[in-house]
Structures are given as C-alpha cells and as structure tokens.
Coordinates of N, CA and C in Angstrom, one line a residue:
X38 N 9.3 15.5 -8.8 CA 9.6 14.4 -7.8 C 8.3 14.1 -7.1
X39 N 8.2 13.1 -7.2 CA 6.9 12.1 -6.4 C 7.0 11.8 -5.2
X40 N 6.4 12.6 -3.6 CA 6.5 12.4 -2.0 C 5.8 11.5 -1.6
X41 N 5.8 10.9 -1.2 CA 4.6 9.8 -0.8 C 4.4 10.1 1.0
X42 N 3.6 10.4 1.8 CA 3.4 10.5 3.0 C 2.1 9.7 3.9
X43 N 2.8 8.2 3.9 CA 1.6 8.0 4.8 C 1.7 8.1 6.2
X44 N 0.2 8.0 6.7 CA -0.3 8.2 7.8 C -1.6 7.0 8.3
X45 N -1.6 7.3 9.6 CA -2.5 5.8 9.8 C -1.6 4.9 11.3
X46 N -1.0 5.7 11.7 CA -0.4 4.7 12.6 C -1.2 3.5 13.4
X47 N -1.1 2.5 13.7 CA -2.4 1.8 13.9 C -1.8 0.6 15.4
X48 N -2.4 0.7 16.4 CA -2.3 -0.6 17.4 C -3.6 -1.4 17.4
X49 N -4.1 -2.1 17.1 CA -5.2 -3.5 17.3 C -5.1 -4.3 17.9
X50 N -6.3 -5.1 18.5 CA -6.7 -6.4 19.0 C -6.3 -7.1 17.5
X51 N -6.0 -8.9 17.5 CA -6.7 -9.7 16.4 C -8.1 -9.2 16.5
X52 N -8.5 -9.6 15.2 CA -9.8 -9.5 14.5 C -10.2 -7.9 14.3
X53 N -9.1 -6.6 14.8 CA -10.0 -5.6 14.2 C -9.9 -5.0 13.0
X54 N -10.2 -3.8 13.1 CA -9.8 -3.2 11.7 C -8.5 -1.9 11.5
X55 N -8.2 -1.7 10.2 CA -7.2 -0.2 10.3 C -7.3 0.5 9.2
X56 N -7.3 1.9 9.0 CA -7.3 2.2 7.9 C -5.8 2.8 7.7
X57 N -5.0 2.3 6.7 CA -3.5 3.4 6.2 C -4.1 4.3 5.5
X58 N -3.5 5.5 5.0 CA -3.4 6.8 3.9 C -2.0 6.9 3.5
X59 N -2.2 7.0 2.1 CA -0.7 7.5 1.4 C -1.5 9.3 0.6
X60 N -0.6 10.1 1.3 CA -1.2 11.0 0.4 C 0.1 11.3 -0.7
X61 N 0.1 11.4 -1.8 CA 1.0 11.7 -2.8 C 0.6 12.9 -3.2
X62 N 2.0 13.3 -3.8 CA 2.0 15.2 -4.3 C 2.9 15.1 -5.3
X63 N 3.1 15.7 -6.2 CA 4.2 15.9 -7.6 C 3.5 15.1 -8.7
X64 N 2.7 14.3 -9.1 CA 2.1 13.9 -10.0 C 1.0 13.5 -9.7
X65 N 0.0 13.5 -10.5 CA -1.5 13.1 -10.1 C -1.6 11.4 -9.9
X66 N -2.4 10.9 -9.3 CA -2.2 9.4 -8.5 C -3.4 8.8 -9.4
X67 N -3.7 9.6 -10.6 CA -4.6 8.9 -11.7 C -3.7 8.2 -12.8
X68 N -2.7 8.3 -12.8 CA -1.7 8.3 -13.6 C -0.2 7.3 -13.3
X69 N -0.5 6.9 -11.6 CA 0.7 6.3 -11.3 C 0.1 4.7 -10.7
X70 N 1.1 3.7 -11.1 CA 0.9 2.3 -10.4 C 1.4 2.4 -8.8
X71 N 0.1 2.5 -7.9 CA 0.7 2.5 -6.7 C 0.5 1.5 -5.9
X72 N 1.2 1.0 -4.8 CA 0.8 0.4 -3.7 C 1.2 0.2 -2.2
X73 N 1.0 -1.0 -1.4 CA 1.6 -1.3 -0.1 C 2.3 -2.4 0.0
X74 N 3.6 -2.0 0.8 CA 4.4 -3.4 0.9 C 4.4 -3.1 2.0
X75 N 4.7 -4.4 3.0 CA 5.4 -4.4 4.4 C 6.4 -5.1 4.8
X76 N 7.1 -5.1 6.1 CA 8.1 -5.3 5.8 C 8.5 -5.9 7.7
X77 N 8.1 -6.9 8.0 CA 8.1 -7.4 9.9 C 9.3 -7.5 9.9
X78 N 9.8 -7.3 11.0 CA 11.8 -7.4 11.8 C 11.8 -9.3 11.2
X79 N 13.1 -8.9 10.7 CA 13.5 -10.2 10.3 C 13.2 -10.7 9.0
X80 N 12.6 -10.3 8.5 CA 11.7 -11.0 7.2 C 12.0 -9.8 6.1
X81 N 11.9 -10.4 4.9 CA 12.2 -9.6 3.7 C 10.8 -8.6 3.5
X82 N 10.7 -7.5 2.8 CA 9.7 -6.8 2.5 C 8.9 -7.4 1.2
X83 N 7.6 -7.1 1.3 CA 6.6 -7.8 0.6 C 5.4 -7.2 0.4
X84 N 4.9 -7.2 -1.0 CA 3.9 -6.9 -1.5 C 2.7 -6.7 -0.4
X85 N 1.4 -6.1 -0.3 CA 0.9 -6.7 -0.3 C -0.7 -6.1 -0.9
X86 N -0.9 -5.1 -1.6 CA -1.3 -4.7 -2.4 C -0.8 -4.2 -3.5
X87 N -1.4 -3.8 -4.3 CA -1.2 -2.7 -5.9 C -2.4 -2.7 -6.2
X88 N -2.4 -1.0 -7.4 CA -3.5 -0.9 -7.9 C -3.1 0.1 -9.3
X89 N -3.2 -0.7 -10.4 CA -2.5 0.3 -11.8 C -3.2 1.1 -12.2
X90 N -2.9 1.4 -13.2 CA -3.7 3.1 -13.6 C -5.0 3.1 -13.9
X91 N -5.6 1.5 -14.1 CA -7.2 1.4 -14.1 C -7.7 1.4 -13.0
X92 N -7.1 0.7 -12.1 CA -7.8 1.0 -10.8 C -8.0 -0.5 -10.3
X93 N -7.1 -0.9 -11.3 CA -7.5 -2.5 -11.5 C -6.3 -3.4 -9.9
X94 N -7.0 -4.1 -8.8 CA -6.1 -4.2 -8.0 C -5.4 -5.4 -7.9
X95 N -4.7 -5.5 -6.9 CA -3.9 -6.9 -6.9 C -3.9 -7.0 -5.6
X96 N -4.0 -8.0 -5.2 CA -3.3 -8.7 -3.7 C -2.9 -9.4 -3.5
X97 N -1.8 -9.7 -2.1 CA -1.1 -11.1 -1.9 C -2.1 -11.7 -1.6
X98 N -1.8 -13.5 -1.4 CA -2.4 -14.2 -0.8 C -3.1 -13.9 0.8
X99 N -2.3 -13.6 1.5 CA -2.2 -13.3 2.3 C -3.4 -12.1 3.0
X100 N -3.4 -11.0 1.9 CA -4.2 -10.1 2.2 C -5.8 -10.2 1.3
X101 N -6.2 -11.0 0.6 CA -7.3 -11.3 0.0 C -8.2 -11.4 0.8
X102 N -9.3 -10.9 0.6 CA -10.5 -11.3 0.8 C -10.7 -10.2 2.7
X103 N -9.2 -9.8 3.1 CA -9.5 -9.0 4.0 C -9.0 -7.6 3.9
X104 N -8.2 -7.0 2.9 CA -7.5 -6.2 2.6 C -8.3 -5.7 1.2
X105 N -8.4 -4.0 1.5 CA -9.2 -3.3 0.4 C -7.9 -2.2 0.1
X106 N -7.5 -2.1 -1.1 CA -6.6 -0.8 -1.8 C -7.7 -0.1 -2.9
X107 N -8.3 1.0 -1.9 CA -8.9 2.2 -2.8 C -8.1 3.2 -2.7
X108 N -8.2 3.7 -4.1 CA -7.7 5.0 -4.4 C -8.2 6.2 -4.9
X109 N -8.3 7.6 -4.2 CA -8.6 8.5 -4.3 C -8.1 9.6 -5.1
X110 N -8.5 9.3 -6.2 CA -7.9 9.9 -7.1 C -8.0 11.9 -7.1
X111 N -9.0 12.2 -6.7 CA -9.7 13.6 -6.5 C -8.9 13.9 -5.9
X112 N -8.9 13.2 -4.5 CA -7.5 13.9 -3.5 C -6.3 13.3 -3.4
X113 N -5.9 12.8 -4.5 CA -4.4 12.1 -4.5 C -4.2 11.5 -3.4
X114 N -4.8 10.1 -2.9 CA -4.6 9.6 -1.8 C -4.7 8.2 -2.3
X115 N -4.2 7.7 -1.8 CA -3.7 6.0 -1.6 C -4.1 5.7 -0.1
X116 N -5.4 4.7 0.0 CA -5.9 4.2 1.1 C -5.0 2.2 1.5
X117 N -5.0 1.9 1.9 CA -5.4 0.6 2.6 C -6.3 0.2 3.9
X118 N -7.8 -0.3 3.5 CA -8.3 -0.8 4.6 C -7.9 -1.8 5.1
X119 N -7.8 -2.4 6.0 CA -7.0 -4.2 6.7 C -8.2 -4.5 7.8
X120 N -9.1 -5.5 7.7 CA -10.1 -6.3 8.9 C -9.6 -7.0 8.6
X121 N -10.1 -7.9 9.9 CA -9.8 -9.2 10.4 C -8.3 -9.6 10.4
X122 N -7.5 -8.2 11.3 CA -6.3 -8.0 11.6 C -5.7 -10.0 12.4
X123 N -4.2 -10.1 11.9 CA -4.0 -10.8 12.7 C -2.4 -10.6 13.1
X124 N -1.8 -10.9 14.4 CA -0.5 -10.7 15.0 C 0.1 -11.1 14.0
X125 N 0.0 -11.8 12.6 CA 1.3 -12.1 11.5 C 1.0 -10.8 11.0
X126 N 0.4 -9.9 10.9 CA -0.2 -8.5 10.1 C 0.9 -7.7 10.3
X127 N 1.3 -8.0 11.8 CA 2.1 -6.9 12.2 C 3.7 -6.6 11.7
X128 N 3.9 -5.4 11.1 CA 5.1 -5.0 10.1 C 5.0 -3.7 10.0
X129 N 6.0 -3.3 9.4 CA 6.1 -1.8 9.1 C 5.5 -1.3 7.5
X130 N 4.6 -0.7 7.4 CA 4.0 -0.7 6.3 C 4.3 0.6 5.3
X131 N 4.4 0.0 3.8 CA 5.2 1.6 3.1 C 4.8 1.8 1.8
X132 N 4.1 2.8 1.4 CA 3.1 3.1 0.1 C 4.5 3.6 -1.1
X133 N 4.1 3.0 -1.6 CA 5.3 2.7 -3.0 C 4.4 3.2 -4.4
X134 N 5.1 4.2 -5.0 CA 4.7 4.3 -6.7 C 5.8 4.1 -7.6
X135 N 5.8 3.5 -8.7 CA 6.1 4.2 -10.1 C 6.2 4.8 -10.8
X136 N 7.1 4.7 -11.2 CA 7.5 6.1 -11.9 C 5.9 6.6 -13.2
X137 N 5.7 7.3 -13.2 CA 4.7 7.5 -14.4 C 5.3 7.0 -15.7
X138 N 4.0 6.2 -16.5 CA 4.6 6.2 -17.7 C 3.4 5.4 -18.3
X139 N 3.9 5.2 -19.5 CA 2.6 5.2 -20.8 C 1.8 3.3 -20.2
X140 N 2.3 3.0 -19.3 CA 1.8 1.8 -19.5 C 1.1 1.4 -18.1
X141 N -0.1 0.9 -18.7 CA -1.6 1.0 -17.9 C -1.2 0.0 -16.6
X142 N -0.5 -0.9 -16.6 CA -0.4 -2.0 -15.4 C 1.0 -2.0 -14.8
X143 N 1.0 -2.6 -13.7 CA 2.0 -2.2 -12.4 C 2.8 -3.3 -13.5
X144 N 4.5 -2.8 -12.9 CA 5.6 -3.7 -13.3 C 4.9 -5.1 -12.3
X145 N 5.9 -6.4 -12.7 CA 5.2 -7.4 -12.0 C 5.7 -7.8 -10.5
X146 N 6.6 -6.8 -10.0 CA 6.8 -7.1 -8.8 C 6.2 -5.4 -8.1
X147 N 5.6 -5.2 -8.5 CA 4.5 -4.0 -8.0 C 5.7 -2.7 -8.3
X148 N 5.2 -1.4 -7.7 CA 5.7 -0.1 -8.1 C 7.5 -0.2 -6.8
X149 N 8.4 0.5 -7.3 CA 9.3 0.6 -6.6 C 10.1 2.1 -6.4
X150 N 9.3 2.6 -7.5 CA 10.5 4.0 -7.5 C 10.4 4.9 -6.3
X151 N 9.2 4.9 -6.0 CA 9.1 6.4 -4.8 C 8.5 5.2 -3.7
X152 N 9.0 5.8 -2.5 CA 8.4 5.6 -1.2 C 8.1 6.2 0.0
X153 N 7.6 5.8 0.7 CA 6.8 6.8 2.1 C 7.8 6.5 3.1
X154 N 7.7 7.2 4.2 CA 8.6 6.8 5.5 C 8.2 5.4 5.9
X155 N 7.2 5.1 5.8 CA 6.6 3.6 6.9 C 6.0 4.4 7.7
X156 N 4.6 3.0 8.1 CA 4.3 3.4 9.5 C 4.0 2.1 10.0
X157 N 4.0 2.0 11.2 CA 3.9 1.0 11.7 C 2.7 0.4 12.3
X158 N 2.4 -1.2 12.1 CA 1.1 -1.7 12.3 C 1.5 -2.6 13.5
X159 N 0.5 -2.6 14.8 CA 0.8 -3.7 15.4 C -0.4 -4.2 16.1
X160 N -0.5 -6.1 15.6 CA -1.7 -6.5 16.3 C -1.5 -7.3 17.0
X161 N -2.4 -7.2 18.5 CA -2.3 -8.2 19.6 C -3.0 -9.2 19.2
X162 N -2.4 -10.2 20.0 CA -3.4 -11.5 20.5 C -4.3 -11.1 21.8

C-alpha cells in the first residue's frame, strides 16, 4: 500500500514563494507517476502538476513558468515549488500517485489511485 504524506503548510503575501513535500513510503517514487492537484471551496479539483517515471513533467496552464515539480527520488519525496504566489493559488493542495506499473507516462488526466490528506495554501493580497 502506497501513503502519501504531505507537509508544507503555507500562508503568503501575493508574489511570494512556498515549498509543498509529499513524502511516499510502500513503493519507491522512481517507479510511480506522481503529482499535485488542488482543489479551492467551490470549485472542482484540478491538476496542477505531474511528473512520470522519467521525470518527464507536466503542468497546468495555470502553473507554468511559476510552478516547479521535483522529485526526489533518493528520499522518496515529491516536492512542489510555487513563486509568484497569487490569491487564485489559494486551495487545498494533495499529492496523488499511480498505481505502479510497466508504463513510463502518467494516465492523461494525471495519477489518481493514492492520495495525501491535503494541505492547505493561502495567499493574501
């Protein structure tokens, strides 16, 4: 069984930065398509990273060009960096894997099988 536990709880100004951690345990995280979705009151939950078994990533629109998903594979850890925070940023954030399996790239609506508790992001104006 695959735990996912992140941590990172985060309050910000706009414009700063935050770092999430997903640490995973029960299978090695060299091996699994993982990522971040979030999920703000009211609104459906949503991608907003992945990163498949190459290391190869993905991001929403949304999170491009300010959102980094490294993954630490040595210590089974699943990062998300987030600058240039903005008050739409703010949601409940939750590191998701896949199930392990022979195929190198994330399903196309990112990993779904395991998930973390959430943690929560919130940025001021």
């Amino acid at each position: 069984q695959i735990q996912l536990v992140e941590s990172g709880v985060g309050s910000v100004q706009a414009g700063g930065s935050l770092r999430l951690s997903c640490a995973a345990s029960g299978y090695t995280t060299t091996s699994l398509c993982m990522g971040w979705f979030r999920q703000a009151p009211g609104k459906e939950r949503e991608a907003v990273a992945t990163i498949d078994k190459t290391n190869k990533p993905t991001y929403a629109d949304s999170a491009k060009g300010r959102f980094i998903i490294p993954k630490d594979n040595f210590k089974g850890t699943l990062h998300l960096t987030m600058n240039s925070l903005k008050p739409e940023d703010t949601a409940m954030y939750y590191c998701a894997a896949e199930h392990p399996s022979s195929r190198p790239t994330c399903p196309k609506d990112g990993p779904s099988n395991y998930w973390g508790q959430g943690t929560q992001v919130t940025v001021s104006s």
